[in-house]
Short mmCIF file of C-alpha atoms in Angstrom, two decimals:
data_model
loop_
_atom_site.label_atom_id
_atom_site.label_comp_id
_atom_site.label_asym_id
_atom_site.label_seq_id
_atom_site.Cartn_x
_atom_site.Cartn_y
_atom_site.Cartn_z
CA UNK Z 409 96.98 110.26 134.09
CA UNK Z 410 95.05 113.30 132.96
CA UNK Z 411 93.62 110.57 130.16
CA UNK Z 412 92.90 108.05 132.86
CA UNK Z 413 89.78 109.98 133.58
CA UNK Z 414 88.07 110.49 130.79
CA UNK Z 415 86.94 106.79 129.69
CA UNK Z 416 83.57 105.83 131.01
CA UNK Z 417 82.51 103.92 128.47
CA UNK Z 418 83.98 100.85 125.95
CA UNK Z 419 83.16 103.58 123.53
CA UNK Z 420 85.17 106.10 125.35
CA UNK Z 421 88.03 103.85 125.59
CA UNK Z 422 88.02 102.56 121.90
CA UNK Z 423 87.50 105.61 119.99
CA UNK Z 424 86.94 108.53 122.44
CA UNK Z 425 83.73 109.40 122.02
CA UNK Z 426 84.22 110.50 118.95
CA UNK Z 427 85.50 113.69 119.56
CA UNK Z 428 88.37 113.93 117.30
CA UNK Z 429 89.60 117.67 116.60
CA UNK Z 430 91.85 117.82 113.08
CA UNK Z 431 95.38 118.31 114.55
CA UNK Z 432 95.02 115.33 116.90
CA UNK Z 433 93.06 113.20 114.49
CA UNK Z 434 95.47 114.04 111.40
CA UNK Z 435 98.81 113.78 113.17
CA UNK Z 436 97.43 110.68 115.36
CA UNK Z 437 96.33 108.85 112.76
CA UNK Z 438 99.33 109.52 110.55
CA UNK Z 439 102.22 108.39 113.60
CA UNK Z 440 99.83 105.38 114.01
CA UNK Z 441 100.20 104.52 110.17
CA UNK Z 442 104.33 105.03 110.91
CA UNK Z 443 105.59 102.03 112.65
CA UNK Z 444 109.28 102.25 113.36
CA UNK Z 445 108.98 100.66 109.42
CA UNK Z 446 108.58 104.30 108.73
CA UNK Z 447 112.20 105.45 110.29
CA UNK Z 448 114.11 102.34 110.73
CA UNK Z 449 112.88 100.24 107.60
CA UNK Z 450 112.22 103.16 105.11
CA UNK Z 451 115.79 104.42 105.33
CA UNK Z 452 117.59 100.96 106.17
CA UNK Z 453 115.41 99.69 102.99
CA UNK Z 454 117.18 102.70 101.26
CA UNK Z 455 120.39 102.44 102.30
CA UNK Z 456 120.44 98.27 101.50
CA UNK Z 457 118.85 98.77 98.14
CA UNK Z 458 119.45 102.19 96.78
CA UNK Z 459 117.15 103.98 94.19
CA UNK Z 460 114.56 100.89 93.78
CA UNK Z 461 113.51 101.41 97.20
CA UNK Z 462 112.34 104.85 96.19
CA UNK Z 463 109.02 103.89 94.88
CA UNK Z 464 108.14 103.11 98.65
CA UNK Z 465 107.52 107.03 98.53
CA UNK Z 466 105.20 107.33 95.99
CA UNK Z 467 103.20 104.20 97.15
CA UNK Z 468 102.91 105.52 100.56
CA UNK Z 469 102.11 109.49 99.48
CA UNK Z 470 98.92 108.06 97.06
CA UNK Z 471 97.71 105.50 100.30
CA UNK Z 472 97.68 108.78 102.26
CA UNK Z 473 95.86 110.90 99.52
CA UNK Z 474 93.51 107.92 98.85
CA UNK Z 475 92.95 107.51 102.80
CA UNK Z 476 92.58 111.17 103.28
CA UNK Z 477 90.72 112.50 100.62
CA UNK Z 478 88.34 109.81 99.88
CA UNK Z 479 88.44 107.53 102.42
CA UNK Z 480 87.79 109.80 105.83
CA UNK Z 481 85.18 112.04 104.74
CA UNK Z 482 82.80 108.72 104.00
CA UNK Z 483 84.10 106.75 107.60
CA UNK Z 484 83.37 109.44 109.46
CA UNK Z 485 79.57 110.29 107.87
CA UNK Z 486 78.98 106.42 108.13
CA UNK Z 487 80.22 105.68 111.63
CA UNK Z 488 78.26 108.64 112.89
CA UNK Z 489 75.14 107.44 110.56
CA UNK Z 490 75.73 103.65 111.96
CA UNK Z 491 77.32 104.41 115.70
CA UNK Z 492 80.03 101.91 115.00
CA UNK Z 493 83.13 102.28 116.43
CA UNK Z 494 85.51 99.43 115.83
CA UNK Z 495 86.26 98.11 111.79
CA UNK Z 496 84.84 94.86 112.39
CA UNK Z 497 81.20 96.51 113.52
CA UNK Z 498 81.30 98.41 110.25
CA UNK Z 499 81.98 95.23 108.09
CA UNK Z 500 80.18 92.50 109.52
CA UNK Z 501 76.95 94.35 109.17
CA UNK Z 502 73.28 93.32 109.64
CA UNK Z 503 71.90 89.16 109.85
CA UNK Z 504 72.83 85.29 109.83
CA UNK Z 505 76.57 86.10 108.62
CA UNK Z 506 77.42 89.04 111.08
CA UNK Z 507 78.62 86.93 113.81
CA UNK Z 508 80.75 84.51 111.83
CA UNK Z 509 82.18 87.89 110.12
CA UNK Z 510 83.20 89.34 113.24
CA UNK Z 511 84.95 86.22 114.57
CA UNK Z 512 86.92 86.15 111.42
CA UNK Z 513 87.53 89.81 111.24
CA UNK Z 514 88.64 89.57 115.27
CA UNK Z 515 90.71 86.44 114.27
CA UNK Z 516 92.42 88.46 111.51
CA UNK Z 517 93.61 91.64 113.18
CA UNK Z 518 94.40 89.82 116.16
CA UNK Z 519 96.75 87.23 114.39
CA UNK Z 520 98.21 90.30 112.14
CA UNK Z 521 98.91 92.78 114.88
CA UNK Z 522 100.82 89.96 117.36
CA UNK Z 523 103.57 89.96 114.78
CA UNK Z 524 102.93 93.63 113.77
CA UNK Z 525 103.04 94.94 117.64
CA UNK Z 526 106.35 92.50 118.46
CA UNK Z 527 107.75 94.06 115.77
CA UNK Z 528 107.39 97.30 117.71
CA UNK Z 529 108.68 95.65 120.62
CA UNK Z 530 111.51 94.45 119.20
CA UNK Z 531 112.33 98.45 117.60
CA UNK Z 532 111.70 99.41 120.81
CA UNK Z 533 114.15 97.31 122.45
CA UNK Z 534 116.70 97.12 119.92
CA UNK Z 535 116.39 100.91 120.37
CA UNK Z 536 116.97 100.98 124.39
CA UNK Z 537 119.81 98.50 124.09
CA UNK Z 538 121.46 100.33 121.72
CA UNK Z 539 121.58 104.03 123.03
CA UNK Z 540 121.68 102.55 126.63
CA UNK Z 541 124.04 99.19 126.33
CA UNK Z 542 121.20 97.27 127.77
CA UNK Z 543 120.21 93.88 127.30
CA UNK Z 544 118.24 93.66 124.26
CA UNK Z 545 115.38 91.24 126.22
CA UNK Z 546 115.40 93.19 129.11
CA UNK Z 547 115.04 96.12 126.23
CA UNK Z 548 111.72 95.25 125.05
CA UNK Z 549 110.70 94.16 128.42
CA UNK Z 550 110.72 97.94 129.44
CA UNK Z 551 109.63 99.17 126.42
CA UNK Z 552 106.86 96.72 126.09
CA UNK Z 553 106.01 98.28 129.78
CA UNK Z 554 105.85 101.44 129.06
CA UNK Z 555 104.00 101.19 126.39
CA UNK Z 556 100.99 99.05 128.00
CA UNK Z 557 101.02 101.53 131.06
CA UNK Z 558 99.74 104.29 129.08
CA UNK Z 559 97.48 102.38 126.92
CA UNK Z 560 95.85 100.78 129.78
CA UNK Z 561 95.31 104.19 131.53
CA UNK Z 562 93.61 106.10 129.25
CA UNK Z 563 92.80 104.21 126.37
CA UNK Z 564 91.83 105.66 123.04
CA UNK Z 565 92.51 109.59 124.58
CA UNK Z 566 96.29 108.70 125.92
CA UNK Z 567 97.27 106.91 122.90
CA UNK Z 568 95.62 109.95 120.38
CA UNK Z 569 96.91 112.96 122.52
CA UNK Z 570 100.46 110.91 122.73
CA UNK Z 571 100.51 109.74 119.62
CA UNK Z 572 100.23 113.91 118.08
CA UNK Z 573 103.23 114.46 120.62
CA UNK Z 574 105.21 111.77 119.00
CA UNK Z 575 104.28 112.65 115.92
CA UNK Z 576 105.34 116.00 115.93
CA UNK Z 577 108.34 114.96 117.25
CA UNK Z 578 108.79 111.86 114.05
CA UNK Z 579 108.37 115.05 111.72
CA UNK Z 580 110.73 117.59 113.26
CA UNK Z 581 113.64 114.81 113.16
CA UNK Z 582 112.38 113.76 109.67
CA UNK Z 583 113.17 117.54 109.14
CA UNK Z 584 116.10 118.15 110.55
CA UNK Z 585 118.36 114.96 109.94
CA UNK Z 586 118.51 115.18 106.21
CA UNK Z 587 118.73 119.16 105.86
CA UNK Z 588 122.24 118.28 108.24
CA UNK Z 589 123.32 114.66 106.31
CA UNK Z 590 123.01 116.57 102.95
CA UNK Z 591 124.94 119.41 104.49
CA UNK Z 592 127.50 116.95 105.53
CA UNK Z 593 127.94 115.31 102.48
CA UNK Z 594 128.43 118.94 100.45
CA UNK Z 595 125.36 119.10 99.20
CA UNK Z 596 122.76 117.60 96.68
CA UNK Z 597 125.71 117.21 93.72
CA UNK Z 598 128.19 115.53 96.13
CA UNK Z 599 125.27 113.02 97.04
CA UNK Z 600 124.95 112.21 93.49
CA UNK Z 601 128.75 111.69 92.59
CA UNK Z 602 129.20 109.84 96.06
CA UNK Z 603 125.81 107.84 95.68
CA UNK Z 604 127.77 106.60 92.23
CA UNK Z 605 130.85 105.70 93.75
CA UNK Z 606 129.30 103.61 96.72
CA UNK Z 607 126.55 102.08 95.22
CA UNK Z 608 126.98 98.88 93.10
CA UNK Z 609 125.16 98.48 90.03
CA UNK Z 610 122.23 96.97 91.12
CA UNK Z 611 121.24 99.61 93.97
CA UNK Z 612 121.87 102.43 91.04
CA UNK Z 613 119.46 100.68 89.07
CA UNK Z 614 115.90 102.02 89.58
CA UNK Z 615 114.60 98.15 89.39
CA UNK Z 616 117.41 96.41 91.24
CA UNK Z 617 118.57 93.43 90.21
CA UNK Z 618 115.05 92.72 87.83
CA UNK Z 619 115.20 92.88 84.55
CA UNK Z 620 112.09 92.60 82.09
CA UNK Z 621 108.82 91.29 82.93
CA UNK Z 622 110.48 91.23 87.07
CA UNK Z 623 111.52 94.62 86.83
CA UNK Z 624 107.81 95.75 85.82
CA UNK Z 625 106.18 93.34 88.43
CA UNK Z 626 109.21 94.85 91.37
CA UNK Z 627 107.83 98.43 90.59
CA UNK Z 628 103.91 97.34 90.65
CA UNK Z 629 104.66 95.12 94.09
CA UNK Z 630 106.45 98.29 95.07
CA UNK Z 631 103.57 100.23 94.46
CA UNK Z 632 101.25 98.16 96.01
CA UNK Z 633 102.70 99.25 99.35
CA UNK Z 634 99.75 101.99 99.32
CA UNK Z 635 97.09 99.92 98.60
CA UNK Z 636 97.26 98.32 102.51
CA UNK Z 637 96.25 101.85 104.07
CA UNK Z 638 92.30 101.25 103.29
CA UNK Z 639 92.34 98.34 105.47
CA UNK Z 640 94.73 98.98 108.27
CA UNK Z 641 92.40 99.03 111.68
CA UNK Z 642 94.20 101.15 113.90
CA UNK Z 643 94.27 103.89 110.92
CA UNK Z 644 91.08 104.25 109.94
CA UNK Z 645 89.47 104.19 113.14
CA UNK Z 646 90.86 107.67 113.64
CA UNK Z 647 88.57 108.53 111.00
CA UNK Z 648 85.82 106.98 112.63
CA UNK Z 649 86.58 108.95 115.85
CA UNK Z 650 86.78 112.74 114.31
CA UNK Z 651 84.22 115.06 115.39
CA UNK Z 652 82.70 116.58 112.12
CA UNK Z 653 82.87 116.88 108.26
CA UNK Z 654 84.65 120.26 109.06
CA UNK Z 655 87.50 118.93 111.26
CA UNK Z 656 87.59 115.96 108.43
CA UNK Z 657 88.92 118.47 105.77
CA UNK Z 658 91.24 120.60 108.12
CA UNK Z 659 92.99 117.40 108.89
CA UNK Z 660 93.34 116.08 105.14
CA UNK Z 661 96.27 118.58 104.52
CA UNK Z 662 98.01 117.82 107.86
CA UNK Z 663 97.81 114.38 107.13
CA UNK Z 664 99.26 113.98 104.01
CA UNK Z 665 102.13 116.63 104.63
CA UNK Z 666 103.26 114.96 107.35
CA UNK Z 667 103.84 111.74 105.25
CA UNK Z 668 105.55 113.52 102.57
CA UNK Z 669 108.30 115.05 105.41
CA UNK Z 670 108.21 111.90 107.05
CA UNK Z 671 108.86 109.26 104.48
CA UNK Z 672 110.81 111.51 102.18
CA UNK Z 673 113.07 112.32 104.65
CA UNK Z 674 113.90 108.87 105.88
CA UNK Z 675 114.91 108.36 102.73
CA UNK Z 676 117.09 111.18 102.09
CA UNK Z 677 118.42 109.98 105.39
CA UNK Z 678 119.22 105.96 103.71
CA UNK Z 679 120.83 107.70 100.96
CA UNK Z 680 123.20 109.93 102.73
CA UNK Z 681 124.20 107.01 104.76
CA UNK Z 682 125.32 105.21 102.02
CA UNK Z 683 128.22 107.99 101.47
CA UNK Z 684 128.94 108.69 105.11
CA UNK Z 685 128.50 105.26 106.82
CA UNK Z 686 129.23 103.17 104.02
CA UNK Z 687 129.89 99.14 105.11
CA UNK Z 688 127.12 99.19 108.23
CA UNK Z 689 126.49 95.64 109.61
CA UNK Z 690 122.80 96.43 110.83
CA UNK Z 691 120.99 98.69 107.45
CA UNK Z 692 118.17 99.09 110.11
CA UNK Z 693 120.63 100.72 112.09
CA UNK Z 694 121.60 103.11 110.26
CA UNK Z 695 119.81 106.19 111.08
CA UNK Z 696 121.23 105.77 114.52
CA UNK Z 697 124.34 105.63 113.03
CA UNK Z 698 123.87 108.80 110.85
CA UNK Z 699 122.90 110.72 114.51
CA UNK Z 700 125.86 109.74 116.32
CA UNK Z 701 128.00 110.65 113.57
CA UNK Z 702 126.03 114.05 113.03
CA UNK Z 703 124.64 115.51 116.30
CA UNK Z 704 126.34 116.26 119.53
CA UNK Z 705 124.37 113.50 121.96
CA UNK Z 706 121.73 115.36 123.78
CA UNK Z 707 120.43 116.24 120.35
CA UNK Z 708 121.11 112.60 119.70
CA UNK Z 709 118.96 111.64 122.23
CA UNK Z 710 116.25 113.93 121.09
CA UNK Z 711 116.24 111.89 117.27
CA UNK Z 712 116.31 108.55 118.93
CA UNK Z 713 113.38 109.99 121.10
CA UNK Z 714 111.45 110.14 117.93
CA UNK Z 715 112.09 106.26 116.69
CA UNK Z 716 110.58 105.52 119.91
CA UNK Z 717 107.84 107.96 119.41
CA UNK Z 718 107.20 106.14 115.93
CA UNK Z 719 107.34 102.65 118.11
CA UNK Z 720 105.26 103.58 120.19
CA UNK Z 721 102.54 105.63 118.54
CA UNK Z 722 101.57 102.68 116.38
CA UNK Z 723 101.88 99.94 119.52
CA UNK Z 724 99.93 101.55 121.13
CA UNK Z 725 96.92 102.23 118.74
CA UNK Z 726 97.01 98.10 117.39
CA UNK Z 727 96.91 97.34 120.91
CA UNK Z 728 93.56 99.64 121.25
CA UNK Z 729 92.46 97.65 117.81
CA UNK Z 730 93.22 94.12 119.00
CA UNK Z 731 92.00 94.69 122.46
CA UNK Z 732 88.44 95.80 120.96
CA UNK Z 733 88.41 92.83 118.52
CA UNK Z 734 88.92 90.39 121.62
CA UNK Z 735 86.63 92.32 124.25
CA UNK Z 736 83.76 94.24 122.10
CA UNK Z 737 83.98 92.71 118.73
CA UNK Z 738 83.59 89.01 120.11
CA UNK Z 739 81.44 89.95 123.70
CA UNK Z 740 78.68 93.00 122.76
CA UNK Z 741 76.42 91.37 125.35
CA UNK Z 742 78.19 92.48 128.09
CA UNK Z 743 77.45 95.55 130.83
CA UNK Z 744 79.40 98.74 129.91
CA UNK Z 745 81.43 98.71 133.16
CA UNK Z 746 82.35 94.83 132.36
CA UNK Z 747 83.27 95.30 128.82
CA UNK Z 748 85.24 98.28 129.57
CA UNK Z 749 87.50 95.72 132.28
CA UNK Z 750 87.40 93.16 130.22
CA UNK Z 751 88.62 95.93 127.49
CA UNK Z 752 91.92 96.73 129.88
CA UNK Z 753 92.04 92.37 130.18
CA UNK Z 754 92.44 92.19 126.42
CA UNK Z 755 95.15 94.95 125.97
CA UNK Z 756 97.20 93.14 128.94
CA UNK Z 757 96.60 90.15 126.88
CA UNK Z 758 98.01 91.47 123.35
CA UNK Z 759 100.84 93.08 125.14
CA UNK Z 760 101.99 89.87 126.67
CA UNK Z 761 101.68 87.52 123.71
CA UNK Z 762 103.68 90.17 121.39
CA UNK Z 763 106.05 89.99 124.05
CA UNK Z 764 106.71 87.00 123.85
CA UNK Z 765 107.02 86.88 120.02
CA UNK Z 766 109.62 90.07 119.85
CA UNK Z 767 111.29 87.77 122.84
CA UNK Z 768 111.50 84.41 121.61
CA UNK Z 769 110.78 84.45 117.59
CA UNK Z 770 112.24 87.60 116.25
CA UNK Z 771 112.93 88.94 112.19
CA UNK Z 772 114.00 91.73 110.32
CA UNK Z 773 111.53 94.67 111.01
CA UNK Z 774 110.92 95.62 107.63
CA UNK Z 775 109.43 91.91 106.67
CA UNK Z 776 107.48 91.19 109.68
CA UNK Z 777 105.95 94.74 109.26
CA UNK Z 778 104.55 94.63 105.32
CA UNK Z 779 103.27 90.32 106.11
CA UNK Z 780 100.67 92.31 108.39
CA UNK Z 781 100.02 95.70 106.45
CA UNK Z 782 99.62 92.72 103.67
CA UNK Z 783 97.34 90.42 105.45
CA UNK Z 784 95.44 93.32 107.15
CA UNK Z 785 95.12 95.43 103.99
CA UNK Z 786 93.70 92.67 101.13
CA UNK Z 787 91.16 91.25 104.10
CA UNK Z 788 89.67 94.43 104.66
CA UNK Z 789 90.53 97.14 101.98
CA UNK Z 790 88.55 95.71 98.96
CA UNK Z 791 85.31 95.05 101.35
CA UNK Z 792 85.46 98.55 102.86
CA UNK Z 793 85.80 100.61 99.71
CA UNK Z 794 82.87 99.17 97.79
CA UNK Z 795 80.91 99.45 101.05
CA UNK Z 796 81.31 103.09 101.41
CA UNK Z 797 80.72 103.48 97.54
CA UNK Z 798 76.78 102.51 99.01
CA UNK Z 799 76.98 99.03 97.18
CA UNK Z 800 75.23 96.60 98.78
CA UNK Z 801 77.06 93.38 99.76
CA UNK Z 802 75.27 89.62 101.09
CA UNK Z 803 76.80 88.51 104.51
CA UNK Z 804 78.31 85.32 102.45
CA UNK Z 805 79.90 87.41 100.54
CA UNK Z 806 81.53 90.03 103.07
CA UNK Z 807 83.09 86.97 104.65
CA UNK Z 808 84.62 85.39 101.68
CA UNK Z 809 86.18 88.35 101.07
CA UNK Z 810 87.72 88.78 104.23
CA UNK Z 811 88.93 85.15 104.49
CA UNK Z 812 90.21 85.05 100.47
CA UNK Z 813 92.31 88.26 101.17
CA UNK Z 814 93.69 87.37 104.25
CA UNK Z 815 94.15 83.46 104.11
CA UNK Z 816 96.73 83.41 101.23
CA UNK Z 817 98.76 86.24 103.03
CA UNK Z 818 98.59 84.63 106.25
CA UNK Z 819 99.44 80.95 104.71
CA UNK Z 820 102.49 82.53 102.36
CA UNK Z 821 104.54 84.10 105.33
CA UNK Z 822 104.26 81.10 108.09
CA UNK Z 823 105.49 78.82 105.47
#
């Protein structure tokens, strides 16, 4: 509500005037990079494969670091330089090809993020229906709700100033569930000898079940986790939206901290699983199991607070992204007060049609999740970085590279 009056422009509402300070920006951006992937995948992932799914930590840490370090400085000196404040308006540049370039762009993030925000949804209602014994569809029906609400009120403020909330709250759990599950176990020994005793040889085998040239191609897949976060919309828009250079470096440090508690402690959380919840039907599930078993249920209630939070902090933001793709992206010619309804039209929009996906056409999380950080990273990533390294690029050639990254993405996971 206190959001809700802030927009007055599309540019308030997609990127908040650019007023970014380095708490909200760092811990914003960071919950918005953290789907419930982050808590739900990263330690189900984990607990299902064992030590091969711990080079998802050093792939993410590096995307942070490269996002962080190099990457925000040189967003936020060109979007202030250009005035742009959505991706696609950085990319599609100046001439014949800039329209055609934005349509695509538009076309990509909107396809990507309907699978990428239903599988949100779908967290967020396998999450309600769980803790509450709801129906799951009447689940993400409510949590599909609530999310939208708040979006649609305050735009890019409500979802940055809730997102650091959430945030805060992902990190304290991410914090405080392992310190307890390792305490539970006996400590960092007994994990070892009971990580040996219920994991089969292929989850104690840092390559899984590859061998040879597959193992080496596993680990560089593995790896190539990090190399998504250049191109992911709803990140690097924060970047695009902080203040000044100053509040750039403050939040570098933030940033990438809260990744390394975050995703390191998921996985500390899949691995202590595996001893004391050995045999789970749901691996997803699991960090939900791991609380029940653990915390007396208000505190319970607290930690599955903070899956939501990580639902909904990212929901939230590709909405924002999508929304702008559809309303300012594709329609710059109209009146401010038009564009910013037709703005709140678009997010409506998203909302319903990932709705309807999570409803009618759902799949594991954890795959749904890394076909759009995929898609969305190789159509954008490669353009973006050798624009900001000042290299020149022909409008033909800005689109090809957009549609060769994402096409064969796209094309590989609907058949």
């Amino acid at each position: 509500m206190w959001a809700n009056k802030r927009p007055k422009t599309t540019e308030d509402f997609f990127i908040g005037g650019k007023t970014l300070g380095p708490w909200v920006a760092a811990i914003s951006s960071s919950a918005s990079a953290s789907s419930a992937w982050s808590l739900l995948g990263v330690s189900g992932a984990t607990y299902m494969m064992g030590l091969s799914a711990l080079w998802i930590f050093p792939a993410v840490i590096a995307g942070y670091c490269f996002n962080w370090l190099w990457l925000a400085p040189r967003m936020q000196k060109v979007s202030e330089q250009t005035g742009a404040i959505t991706l696609t308006e950085l990319l599609m540049g100046k001439g014949d090809w800039a329209k055609p370039i934005a349509l695509l762009a538009s076309f990509a993030i909107v396809f990507s993020f309907s699978f990428y925000i239903a599988a949100q949804f779908q967290a967020a209602g396998t999450t309600f229906a769980d803790s509450f014994s709801m129906d799951a569809n009447d689940a993400i029906v409510l949590g599909s709700t609530i999310i939208l609400i708040y979006t649609l009120l305050g735009g890019f403020w409500a979802v940055s100033v809730t997102d650091t909330l959430q945030g805060l709250l992902m990190a304290t759990t991410a914090l405080l569930l392992p310190i307890v599950a390792i305490v539970q176990v006996g400590g960092i020994s007994e994990l070892v000898i009971g990580l040996q005793s219920s994991f089969n040889t292929e989850q104690l085998s840092w390559t899984g079940a590859h061998t040879g040239w597959m193992a080496f191609a596993f680990v560089l897949g593995m790896l190539g986790i990090g190399l998504g976060y250049p191109g992911q919309p709803h990140v690097v828009n924060r970047f695009m939206a902080v203040k000044d250079e100053k509040s750039v470096n403050k939040a570098k440090l933030i940033g990438i901290c809260w990744a390394m508690i975050v995703y390191g402690g998921m996985m500390v959380v899949g691995l202590c699983a595996s001893v004391l919840i050995p045999g789970a039907d749901n691996n997803e599930q699991v960090l939900f199991g791991l609380t029940n078993l653990l915390f007396h249920p208000i505190v319970a209630g607290i930690i599955i607070a903070a899956v939501l939070s990580a639902i909904m902090s990212t929901a939230d933001s590709q909405l924002l992204v999508a929304a702008s793709s559809l309303s300012y992206d594709v329609k710059k010619t109209l009146s401010a007060k038009k564009s910013l309804f037709l703005s709140r039209i678009a997010v409506v929009t998203m909302c319903l049609v990932s709705m309807l996906i999570a409803l009618f056409a759902p799949e594991a999380i954890f795959s749904r999740v890394l076909f759009a950080w995929a898609a969305l990273g190789a159509a954008f990533a490669p353009l973006l970085i050798v624009l900001l390294l000042g290299k020149p690029v022909k409008g033909s050639y800005r689109f090809a590279a957009i549609f060769i990254g994402f096409t064969p993405v796209s094309y590989t996971h609907l058949t």
